[in-house]
């Protein structure tokens, strides 16, 4: 559970240092850059109702939140695309897809999370979606990318000036700035303009406003080498976790040790730690795990307890948390309490709650057939509202989705994708979205094609769950306790994928009833999504 006695906040950027010994460049090390912004003294203050347990209970979100993103690539005038700091679109998407996996708990290394924290893991249920239109409503040549001619190195003051001159409406876009930083920072972010963050706790330069907001990442740390190698990326921060970490700050999270670059195990006269992150499921530590001599990637390293304060409660520090400073390959998780904090911010913070708020709605039913050297996609639309166009996305194997179509008119019902011969034996997945100027709908069903065979991909599930009675005259019940930790949502779908009913669950100890009495007889699909996993069950109404 979240600690709600008091809040104290501060900001530190990732800092990169490299030095040379005997002619060899040493591995970069993350450390806190306290001079990136001007700080006011850290103080404490009483929490507001925004962090009350009642508010948390109301804002536990189990549905996926799409955030429209624009990536501003700052480069020299003589750098063509894919040279210098003018990163290729492929590298940009490698970063976006890597971060989306982290935010949705689809990261390939999640299984290495220590067993002690397996029940504390939570997906943030957020996906970054590339903006299709610029603020004037013009379709972007490269979805979600704005290239800016600049210089080769920026101080934080210069970078913030550039941001203020080029920012896209932060109420509509999540602005990501890929800027070469002369200070050596890996990146930094702006906290939400929220009472808890703005009440004299952090410097004004660290708080988002209408003219400065988003996340700043140096190009040497923007991208992921998971599937391809990009020569500019610097190990051990070459898997995209710098953006994941800084987005945590953008969403309102602190480092797991609290504020500043380091902490301590000191407590006040009531036994509360003087510096912490206000999340009870992230063990308090007295320092970060950034030192190059402390590379902690598994539980066999004795250093996992070096900074652990709560030794009676935990066996290890949670060094695998995205809000620590460990190497990219060591980061695996956000926690349930961190998810609760993010939900509060995304529900009500300025320039956060408005992202994708005006999203299109409608049902998209996608089908596909195999052509001679192409895949023929067709779809039907139902109950469409507030939409401007349609876009098609493709994924090869599990590398992440990319947009492959221009913005298609709402009267369009088909799209042909001519694939490369090298893709024939690979699994190619497709999905379709409704879009408007600043938002995305929920996606269609997913279609995949491999070796000419077409399949419909159902929602990813961990297993089925038990419903009783089944069949039923209309009332179905189940016990949610074994399928969730704290919160969940049940969706009832027709066999054609149309959503019939949605019901949120906030207490796992109470039996849940689903009433389909008013629905026609037939077969329905119940989909249970929770902070523990995704489960499905077929039910029959007699």
Short mmCIF file of C-alpha atoms in Angstrom, two decimals, residues 12-18 28-34 36 154-156 177-189 215-223 233-238 240-247 325:
data_model
loop_
_atom_site.label_atom_id
_atom_site.label_comp_id
_atom_site.label_asym_id
_atom_site.label_seq_id
_atom_site.Cartn_x
_atom_site.Cartn_y
_atom_site.Cartn_z
CA UNK A 12 17.67 13.96 -10.21
CA UNK A 13 18.57 13.32 -13.80
CA UNK A 14 20.45 10.30 -14.98
CA UNK A 15 24.06 11.30 -15.33
CA UNK A 16 26.57 9.60 -17.55
CA UNK A 17 30.28 9.62 -16.89
CA UNK A 18 33.02 8.01 -18.89
CA UNK A 28 29.39 4.63 -18.31
CA UNK A 29 27.90 4.88 -14.83
CA UNK A 30 24.53 6.28 -13.83
CA UNK A 31 24.65 8.83 -11.08
CA UNK A 32 22.50 11.72 -9.97
CA UNK A 33 23.10 15.15 -11.50
CA UNK A 34 22.03 17.63 -8.84
CA UNK A 36 20.61 20.02 -13.88
CA UNK A 154 23.04 21.56 -25.28
CA UNK A 155 23.29 22.53 -21.65
CA UNK A 156 20.12 22.01 -19.64
CA UNK A 177 12.96 15.31 -26.73
CA UNK A 178 16.02 13.55 -28.15
CA UNK A 179 18.65 16.23 -27.58
CA UNK A 180 22.46 15.89 -27.49
CA UNK A 181 23.31 16.96 -23.93
CA UNK A 182 26.71 18.54 -23.33
CA UNK A 183 26.40 17.97 -19.57
CA UNK A 184 26.74 14.20 -19.94
CA UNK A 185 23.20 13.51 -18.71
CA UNK A 186 21.51 10.37 -19.99
CA UNK A 187 18.18 12.16 -19.66
CA UNK A 188 15.73 13.93 -17.39
CA UNK A 189 12.00 14.54 -17.10
CA UNK A 215 11.05 13.78 -21.24
CA UNK A 216 14.57 14.59 -22.49
CA UNK A 217 16.91 11.78 -23.59
CA UNK A 218 20.41 12.02 -25.06
CA UNK A 219 20.55 10.26 -28.49
CA UNK A 220 23.28 7.87 -27.25
CA UNK A 221 20.69 6.33 -24.92
CA UNK A 222 17.58 6.47 -27.13
CA UNK A 223 16.85 3.12 -28.76
CA UNK A 233 23.96 3.33 -28.29
CA UNK A 234 26.19 3.05 -25.21
CA UNK A 235 26.18 -0.11 -23.14
CA UNK A 236 25.09 -0.96 -20.51
CA UNK A 237 22.22 1.47 -21.22
CA UNK A 238 21.36 0.21 -24.70
CA UNK A 240 15.89 1.61 -23.82
CA UNK A 241 15.40 1.71 -20.03
CA UNK A 242 16.49 5.36 -19.70
CA UNK A 243 13.20 6.43 -21.30
CA UNK A 244 11.24 3.94 -19.18
CA UNK A 245 12.81 5.38 -16.01
CA UNK A 246 12.30 9.02 -16.99
CA UNK A 247 8.70 8.36 -17.97
CA UNK A 325 19.82 3.06 -11.36
#
